[in-house]
Every structure is written in C-alpha cells, then in structure tokens.
Short mmCIF file of C-alpha atoms and ligand atoms in Angstrom, two decimals:
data_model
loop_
_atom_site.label_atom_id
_atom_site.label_comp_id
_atom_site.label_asym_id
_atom_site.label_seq_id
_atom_site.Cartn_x
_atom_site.Cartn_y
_atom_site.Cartn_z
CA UNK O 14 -24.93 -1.32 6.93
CA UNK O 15 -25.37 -4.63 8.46
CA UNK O 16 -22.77 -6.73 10.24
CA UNK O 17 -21.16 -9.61 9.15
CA UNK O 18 -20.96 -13.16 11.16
CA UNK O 19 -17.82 -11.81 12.97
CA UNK O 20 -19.51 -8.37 13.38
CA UNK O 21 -17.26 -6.67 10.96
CA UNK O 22 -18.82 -5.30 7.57
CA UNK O 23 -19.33 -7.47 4.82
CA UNK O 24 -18.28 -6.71 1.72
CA UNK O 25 -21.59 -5.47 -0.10
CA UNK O 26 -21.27 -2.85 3.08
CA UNK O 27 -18.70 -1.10 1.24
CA UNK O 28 -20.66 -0.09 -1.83
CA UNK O 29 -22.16 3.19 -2.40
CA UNK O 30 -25.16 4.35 -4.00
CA UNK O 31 -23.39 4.63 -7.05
CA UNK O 32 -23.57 1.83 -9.43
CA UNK O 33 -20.16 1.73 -11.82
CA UNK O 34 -20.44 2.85 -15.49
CA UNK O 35 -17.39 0.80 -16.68
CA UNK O 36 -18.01 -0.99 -20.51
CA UNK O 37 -19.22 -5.17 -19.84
CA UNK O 38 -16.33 -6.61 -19.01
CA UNK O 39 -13.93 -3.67 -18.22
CA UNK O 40 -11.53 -5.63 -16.11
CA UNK O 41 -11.93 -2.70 -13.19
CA UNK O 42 -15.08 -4.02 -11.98
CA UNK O 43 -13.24 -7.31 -10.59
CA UNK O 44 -10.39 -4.65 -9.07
CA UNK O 45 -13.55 -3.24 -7.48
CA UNK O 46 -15.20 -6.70 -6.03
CA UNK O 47 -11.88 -7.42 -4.89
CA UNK O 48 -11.47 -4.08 -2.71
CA UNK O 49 -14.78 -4.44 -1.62
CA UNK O 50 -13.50 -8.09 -0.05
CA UNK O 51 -9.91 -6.71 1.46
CA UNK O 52 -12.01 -3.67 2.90
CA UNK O 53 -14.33 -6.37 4.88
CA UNK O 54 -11.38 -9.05 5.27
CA UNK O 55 -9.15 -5.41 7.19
CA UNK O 56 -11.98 -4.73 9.15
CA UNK O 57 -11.87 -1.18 8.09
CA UNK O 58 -13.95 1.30 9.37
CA UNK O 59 -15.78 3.66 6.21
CA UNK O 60 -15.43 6.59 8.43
CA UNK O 61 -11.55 6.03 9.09
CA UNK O 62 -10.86 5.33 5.61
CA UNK O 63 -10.10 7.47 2.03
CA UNK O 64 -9.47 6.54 -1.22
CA UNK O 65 -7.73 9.05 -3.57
CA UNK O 66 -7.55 8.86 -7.01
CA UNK O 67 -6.09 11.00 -10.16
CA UNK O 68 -8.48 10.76 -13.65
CA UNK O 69 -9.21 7.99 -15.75
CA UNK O 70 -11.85 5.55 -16.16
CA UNK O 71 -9.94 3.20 -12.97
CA UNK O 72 -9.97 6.62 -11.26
CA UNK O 73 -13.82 6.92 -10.83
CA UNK O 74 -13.35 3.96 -8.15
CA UNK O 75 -13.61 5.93 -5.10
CA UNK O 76 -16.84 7.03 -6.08
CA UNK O 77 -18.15 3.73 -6.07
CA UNK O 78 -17.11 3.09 -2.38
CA UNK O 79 -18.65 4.05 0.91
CA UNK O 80 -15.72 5.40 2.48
CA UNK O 81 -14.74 9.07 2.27
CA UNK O 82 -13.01 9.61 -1.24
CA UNK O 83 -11.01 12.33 -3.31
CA UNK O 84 -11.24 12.44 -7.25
CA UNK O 85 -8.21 14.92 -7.75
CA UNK O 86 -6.20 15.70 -10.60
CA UNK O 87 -4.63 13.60 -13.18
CA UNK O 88 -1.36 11.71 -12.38
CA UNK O 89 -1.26 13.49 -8.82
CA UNK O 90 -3.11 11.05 -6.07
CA UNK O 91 0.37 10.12 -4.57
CA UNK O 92 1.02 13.49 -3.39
CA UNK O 93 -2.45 13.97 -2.36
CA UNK O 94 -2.58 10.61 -0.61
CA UNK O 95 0.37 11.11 1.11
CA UNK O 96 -0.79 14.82 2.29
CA UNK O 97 -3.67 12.88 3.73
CA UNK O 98 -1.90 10.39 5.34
CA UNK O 99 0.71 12.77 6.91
CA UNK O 100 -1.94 15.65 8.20
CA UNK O 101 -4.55 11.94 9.49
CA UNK O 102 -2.27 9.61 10.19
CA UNK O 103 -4.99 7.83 12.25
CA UNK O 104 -6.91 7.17 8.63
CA UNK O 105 -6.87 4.33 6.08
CA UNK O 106 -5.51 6.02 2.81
CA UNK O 107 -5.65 3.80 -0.71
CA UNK O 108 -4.53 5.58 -3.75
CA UNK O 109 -6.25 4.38 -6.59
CA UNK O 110 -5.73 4.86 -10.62
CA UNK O 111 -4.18 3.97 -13.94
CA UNK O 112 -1.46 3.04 -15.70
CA UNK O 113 -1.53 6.26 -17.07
CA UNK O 114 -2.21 8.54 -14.24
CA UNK O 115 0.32 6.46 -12.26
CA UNK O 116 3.24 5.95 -14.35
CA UNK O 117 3.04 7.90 -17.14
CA UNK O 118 2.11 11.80 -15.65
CA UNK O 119 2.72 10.64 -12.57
CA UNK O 120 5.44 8.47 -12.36
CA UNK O 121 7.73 11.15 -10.94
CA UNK O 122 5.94 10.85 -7.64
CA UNK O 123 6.21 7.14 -7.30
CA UNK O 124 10.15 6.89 -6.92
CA UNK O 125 10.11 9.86 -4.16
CA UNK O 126 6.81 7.93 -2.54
CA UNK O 127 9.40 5.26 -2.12
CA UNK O 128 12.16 7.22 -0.44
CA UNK O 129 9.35 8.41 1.82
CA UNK O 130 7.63 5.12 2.13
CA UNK O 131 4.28 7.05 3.75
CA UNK O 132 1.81 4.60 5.35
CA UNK O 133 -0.51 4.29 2.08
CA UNK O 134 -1.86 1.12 -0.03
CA UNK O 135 -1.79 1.76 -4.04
CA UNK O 136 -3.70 0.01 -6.48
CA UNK O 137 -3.41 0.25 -9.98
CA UNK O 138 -5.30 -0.70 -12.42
CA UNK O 139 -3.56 -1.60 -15.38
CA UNK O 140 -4.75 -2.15 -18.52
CA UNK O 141 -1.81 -1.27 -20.44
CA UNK O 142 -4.47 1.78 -22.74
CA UNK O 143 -5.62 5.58 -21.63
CA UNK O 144 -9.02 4.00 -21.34
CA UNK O 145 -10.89 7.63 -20.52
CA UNK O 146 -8.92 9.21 -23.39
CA UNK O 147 -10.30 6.45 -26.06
CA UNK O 148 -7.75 3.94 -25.84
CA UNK O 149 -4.35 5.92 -26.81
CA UNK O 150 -1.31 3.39 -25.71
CA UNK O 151 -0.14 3.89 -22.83
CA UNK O 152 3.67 3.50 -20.90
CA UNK O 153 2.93 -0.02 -20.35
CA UNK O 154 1.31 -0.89 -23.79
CA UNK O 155 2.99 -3.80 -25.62
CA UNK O 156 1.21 -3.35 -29.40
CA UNK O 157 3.96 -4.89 -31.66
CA UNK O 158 5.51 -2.03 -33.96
CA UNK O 159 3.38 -3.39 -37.08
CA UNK O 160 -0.62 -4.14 -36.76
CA UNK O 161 -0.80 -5.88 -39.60
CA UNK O 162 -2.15 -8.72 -37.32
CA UNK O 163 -5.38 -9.11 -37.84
CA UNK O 164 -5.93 -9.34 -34.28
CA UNK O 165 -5.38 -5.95 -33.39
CA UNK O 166 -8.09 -3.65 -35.30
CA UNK O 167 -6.51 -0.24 -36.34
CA UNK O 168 -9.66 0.96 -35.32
CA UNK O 169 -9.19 0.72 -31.95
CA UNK O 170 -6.05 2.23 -31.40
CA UNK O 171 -6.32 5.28 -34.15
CA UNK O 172 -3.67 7.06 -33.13
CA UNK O 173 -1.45 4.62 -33.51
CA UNK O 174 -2.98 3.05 -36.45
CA UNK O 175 0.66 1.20 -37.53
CA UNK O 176 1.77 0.20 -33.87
CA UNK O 177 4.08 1.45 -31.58
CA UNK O 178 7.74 1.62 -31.75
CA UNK O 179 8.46 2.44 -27.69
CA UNK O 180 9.38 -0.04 -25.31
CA UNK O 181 6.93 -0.52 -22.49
CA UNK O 182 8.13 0.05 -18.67
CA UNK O 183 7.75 -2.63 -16.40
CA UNK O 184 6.28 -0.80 -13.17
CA UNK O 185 7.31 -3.87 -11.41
CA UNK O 186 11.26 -4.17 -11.82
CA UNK O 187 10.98 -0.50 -11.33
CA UNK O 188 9.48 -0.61 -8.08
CA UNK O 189 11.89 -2.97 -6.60
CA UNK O 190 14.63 -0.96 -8.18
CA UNK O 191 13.27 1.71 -5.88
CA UNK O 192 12.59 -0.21 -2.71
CA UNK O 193 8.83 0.26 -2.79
CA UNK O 194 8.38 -1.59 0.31
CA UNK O 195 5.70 -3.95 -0.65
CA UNK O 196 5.41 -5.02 -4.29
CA UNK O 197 2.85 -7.05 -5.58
CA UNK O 198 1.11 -8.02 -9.22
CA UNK O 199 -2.35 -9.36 -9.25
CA UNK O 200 -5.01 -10.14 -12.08
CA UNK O 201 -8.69 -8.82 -12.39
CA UNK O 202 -9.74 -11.97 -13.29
CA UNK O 203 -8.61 -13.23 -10.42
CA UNK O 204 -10.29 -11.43 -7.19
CA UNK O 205 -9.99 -13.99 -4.84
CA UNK O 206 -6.59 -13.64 -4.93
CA UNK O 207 -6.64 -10.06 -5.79
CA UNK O 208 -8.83 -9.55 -2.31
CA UNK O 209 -5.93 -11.45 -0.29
CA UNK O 210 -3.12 -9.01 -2.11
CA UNK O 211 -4.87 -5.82 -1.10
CA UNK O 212 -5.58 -6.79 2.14
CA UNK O 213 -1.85 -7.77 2.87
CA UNK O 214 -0.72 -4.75 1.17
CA UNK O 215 -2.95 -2.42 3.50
CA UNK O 216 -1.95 -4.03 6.22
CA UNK O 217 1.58 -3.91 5.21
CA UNK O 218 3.44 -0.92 7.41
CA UNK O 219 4.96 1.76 4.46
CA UNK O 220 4.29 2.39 0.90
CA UNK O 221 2.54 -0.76 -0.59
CA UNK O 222 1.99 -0.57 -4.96
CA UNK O 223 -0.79 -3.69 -6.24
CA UNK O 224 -0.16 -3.73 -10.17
CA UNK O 225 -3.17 -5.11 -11.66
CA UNK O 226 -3.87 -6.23 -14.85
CA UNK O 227 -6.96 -4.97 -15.41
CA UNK O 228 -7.93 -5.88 -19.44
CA UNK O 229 -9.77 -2.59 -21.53
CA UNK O 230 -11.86 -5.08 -23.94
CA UNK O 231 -13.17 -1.36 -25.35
CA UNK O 232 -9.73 -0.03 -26.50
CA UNK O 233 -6.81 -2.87 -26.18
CA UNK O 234 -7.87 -5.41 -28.48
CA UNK O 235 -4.22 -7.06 -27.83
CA UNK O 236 -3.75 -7.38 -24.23
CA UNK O 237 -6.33 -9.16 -23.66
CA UNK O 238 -7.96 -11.11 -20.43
CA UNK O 239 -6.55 -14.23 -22.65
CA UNK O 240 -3.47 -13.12 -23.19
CA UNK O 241 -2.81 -12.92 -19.10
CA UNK O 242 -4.66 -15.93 -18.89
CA UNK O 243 -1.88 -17.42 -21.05
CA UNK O 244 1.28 -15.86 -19.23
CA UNK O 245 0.31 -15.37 -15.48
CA UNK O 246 1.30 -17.90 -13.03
CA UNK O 247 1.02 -17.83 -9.09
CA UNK O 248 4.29 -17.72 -7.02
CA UNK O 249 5.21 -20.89 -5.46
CA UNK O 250 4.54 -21.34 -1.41
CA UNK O 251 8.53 -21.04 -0.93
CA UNK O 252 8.67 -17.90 -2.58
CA UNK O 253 10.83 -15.51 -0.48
CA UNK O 254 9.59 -12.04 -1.52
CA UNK O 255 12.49 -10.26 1.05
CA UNK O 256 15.32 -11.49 -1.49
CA UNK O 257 15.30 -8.49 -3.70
CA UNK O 258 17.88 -9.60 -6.36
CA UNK O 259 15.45 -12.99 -6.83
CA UNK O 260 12.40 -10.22 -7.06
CA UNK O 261 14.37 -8.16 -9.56
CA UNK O 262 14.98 -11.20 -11.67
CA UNK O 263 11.50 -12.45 -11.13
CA UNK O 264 9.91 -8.79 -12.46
CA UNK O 265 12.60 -9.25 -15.38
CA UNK O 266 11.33 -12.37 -17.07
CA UNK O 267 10.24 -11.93 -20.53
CA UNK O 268 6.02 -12.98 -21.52
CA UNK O 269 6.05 -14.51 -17.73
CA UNK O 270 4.11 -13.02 -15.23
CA UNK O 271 4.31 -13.94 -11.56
CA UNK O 272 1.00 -13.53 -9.60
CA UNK O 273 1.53 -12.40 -5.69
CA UNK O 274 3.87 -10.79 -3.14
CA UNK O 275 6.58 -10.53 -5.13
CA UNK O 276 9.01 -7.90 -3.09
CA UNK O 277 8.50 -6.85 0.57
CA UNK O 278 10.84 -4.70 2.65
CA UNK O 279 8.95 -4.64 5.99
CA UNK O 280 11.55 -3.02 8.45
CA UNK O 281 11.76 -0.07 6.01
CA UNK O 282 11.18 2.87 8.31
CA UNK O 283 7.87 4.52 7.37
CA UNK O 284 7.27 8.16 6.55
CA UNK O 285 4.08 7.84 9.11
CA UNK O 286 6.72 6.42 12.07
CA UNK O 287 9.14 8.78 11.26
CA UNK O 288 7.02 11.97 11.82
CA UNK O 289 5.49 10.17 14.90
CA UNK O 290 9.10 10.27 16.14
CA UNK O 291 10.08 13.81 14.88
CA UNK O 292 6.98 15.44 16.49
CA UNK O 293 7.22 13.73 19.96
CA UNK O 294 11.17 14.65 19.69
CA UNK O 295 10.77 18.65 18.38
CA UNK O 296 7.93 18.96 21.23
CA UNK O 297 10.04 17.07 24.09
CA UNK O 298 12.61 19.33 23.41
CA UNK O 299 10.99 22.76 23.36
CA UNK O 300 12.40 23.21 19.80
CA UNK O 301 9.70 24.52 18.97
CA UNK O 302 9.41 27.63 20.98
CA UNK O 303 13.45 27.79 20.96
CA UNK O 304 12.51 28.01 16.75
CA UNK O 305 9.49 30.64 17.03
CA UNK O 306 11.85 32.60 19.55
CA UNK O 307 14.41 33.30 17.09
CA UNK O 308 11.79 35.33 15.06
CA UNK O 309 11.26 37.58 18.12
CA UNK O 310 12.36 40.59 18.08
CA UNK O 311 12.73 44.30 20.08
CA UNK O 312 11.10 47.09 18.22
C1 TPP K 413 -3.36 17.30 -16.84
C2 TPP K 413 -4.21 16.39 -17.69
N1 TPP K 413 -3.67 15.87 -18.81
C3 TPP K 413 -4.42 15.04 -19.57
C4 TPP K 413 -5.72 14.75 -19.23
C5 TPP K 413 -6.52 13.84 -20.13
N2 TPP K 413 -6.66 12.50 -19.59
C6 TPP K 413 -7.70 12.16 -18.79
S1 TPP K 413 -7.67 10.57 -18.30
C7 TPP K 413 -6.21 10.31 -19.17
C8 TPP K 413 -5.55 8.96 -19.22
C9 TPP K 413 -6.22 7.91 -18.44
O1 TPP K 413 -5.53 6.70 -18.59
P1 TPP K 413 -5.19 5.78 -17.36
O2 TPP K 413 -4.61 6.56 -16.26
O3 TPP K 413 -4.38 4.65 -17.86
O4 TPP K 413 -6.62 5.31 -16.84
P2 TPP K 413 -7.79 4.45 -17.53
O5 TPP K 413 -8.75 5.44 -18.09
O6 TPP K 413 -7.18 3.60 -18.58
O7 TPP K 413 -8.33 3.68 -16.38
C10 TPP K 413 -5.79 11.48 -19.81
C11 TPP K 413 -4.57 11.58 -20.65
C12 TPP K 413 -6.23 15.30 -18.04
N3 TPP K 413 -7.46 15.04 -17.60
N4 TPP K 413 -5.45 16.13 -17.30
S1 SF4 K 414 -12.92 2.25 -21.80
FE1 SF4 K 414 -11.82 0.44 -21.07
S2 SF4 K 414 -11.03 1.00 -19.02
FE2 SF4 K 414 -12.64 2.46 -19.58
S3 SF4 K 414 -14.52 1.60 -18.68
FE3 SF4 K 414 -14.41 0.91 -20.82
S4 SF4 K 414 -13.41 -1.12 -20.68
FE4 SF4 K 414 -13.00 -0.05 -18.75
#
C-alpha cells in the first residue's frame, strides 16, 4: 500500500487482488469506486475494518476490497453485521447488498436494526431486479402492469413476461418511518457524491442505510441509468435533514427523487454506546458475580 499526500491510503489502496466480474456497465462498479473514495476520505484502517454482505451480484463487493470481509447468507448481513459490531466494537463494520437481500428476505431485520441503531454503515445497491437470480423483479421494481411498451423486452424479465401488478416499497419513507438514524439516497452514476454520502454515513454515530440506485443494464431494461438521470435531483444547501415530517414528505414524492442526506437523527442513542454503558455498569456493580452466585449451590 502506499500513502497518500496526507499519509492516509488512497483510494486504489483499498482494492484487492480481485478484479470485479459485474456485466459493462452494471451500475455496482461506480457503488464500488465510490467506497473505495469514502474508505480513503475516513481514513480507515483495512485491518480495523469489515464489510458483510448477504448474496447477490452487489453482494460479491466485499470481495473486491482489501479490508477483512464476510460473504454470508442471503438477506441476513444485518444480523451478522451487527454481531460483529457488538462482539468488535473497536472495528469499522459496512453491510453491503441488494435490494433483494435487503428488503425483500431481509427486510425484517432492518426495522429491529433501527430500534437497536448498532454502530454500522449500510449500503445498498439498488437496482430495483434480483440481478444474481437473472433479473426476476424485485420489492422495489416499478415495471408497469402491461409490457406492451416496446421498451421493456419480455425477454428480459421472463417471469414476468406481462408486468407486474405489486406496488413497489419505497425503502426510503420506510426508513424514516422507522427512525433509521441516518438516511440517505445516492446514484451510481454519481460517485463523487456517492463517496461524500458514505463517508458521512460511516462517520455518522448509529445505524446509517445509503440507498443507491445502482441500474442492472443486463436484466432491468426499464429502470434505467436514464430514467434516474431524468428524475434525481440534489437537495438544496438549506435542506434540514433533522425535520422528519419534511423527510417523510420528501421520500413520498411521486417520479422525484432527492439525492443526499435526506433524514438524520444524530442524538439517537446507539446500540454500540449503550452496551459500553451496560458493561461498565453490570461490572461496577459486581452484578455479575451477584448473577453467577445465584446458580451456586450446596450438594
Ligand atoms: C435463502 C436463499 N434464497 C434464495 C436464494 C437465491 N438468490 C440468490 S441471490 C438472490 C437475489 C439477489 O438479488 P439482490 O439482492 O437484489 O441483488 P443483486 O443480485 O440484484 O445485486 C436470490 C433470490 C439464495 N441464495 N438463498
Ligand atoms: S446481472 Fe445486473 S446487477 Fe448483476 S452484474 Fe450484471 S449488470 Fe450488475
């Protein structure tokens, strides 16, 4: 590795030996640049630092970083992340994953990862398609209920040759319905500002979700790097992301898509403070041994 002007790591210092086998143009390899530029922007340390993920394509990330990394099991790197965090809470831990993995098989962990707001960053990668799978939709996929549009090829999405008749869930609005204490949507295409999201959100104190749109040119043939191009737009400077009703309204707009910080609850108590403070309390107070006492017994 070789140090930067300021001595910390440069950004190339975070890649592995591993060179990603994403499709051209898979929107995950501008996700990837962009941690690559937070992870050197933090200052963080390889050897201090993991990055979980569940399955998918997005999931193969950690692989492709030089920092210690766990490839687990679909729809389950919150719980594994936050085991992590709770048993190292001296370590860096980023979940990373899917749409898929994070909100469909896994989205009951994310509203109890709010209520325990652990210390951990989470990016997903969202490209709105089970990309690994072959491009099935996905909880966030918005292909109109009819493809007779010719720009969607039937193809593509073959197991849902006539469209979809579910409405999509907007991880966003749910998030901030859940006090996620850092909320924040960012675009692939994009990693400038992508790199200055991540690194706010890991050095944000408590649970911290990035939503990315991250385009699957392979499999979603509808939401498309042009079609964010056409409905993102970057949050004013006088944005105030700690009003949480203006947030909620904000991740309700219809075909609009704010770019940024959009909801931040920073004097949330953390799951990693609140442990701290149990474990210094049990141990000042001998409750410990008063607790292993009571399974004593005269034979
Ligand atoms: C328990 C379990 N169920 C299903 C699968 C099959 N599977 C692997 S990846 C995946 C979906 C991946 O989609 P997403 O999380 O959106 O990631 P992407 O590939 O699009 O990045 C599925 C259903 C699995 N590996 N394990
Ligand atoms: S299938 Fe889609 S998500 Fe997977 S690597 Fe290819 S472009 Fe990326």
């Amino acid at each position: 590795m070789t140090a930067s002007r300021t001595g910390a790591l440069a950004p190339k210092d975070y890649k592995s030996d591993l060179h990603p086998i994403w499709c051209p143009g898979c929107g995950d390899f501008g996700v990837l640049s962009a941690l690559y530029k937070a992870l050197s922007m933090c200052g963080l340390d390889p050897e201090q630092t993991v990055i979980v993920s569940g399955i998918g394509c997005s999931s193969r990330l950690p692989g492709f970083v030089a920092t210690y990394g766990f490839h687990g099991v679909h729809g389950r790197a919150l719980p594994t992340a936050t085991g992590v965090k709770m048993a190292r809470p001296d370590l860096h831990v980023i979940a990373v994953g899917g749409d898929g993995d994070g909100y469909s098989i896994g989205g009951g962990h994310l509203p109890h990862c709010a209520r325990r707001n652990p210390d951990i960053t989470y990016l997903v990668m969202n490209n709105s398609t089970y990309g690994l799978t072959k491009g099935q939709v996905s909880p966030t996929s918005t292909l109109p209920l009819v493809s007779a549009n010719a720009e969607i090829d039937p193809k593509r999405w073959r197991t849902t040759p006539y469209g979809m008749a579910e409405e999509p869930i907007d991880p966003i609005a749910q998030a901030i319905a859940w006090d996620v204490s850092f909320v924040a949507r960012g675009f692939s295409y994009q990693p400038n500002q992508l790199a200055n999201l991540i690194a706010a959100a890991i050095e944000h104190r408590g649970f911290a979700l990035v939503d990315t749109f991250s385009p699957c040119p392979t499999f979603n043939q509808h939401q498309t790097d042009g079609f964010y191009k056409e409905r993102t737009y970057a949050l004013p400077d006088d944005y105030d992301p700690t009003d949480r009703a203006r947030a909620f309204a904000l991740a309700c707009e219809a075909d609009r898509f704010a770019l940024g910080v959009i909801y931040r609850h920073d004097d949330k108590p953390s799951a990693t403070d609140e442990q701290r403070w149990l474990r210094e309390h049990l141990t000042g107070r001998g409750s410990l041994e008063r607790l292993l006492a009571r399974f004593a017994y005269d034979r």
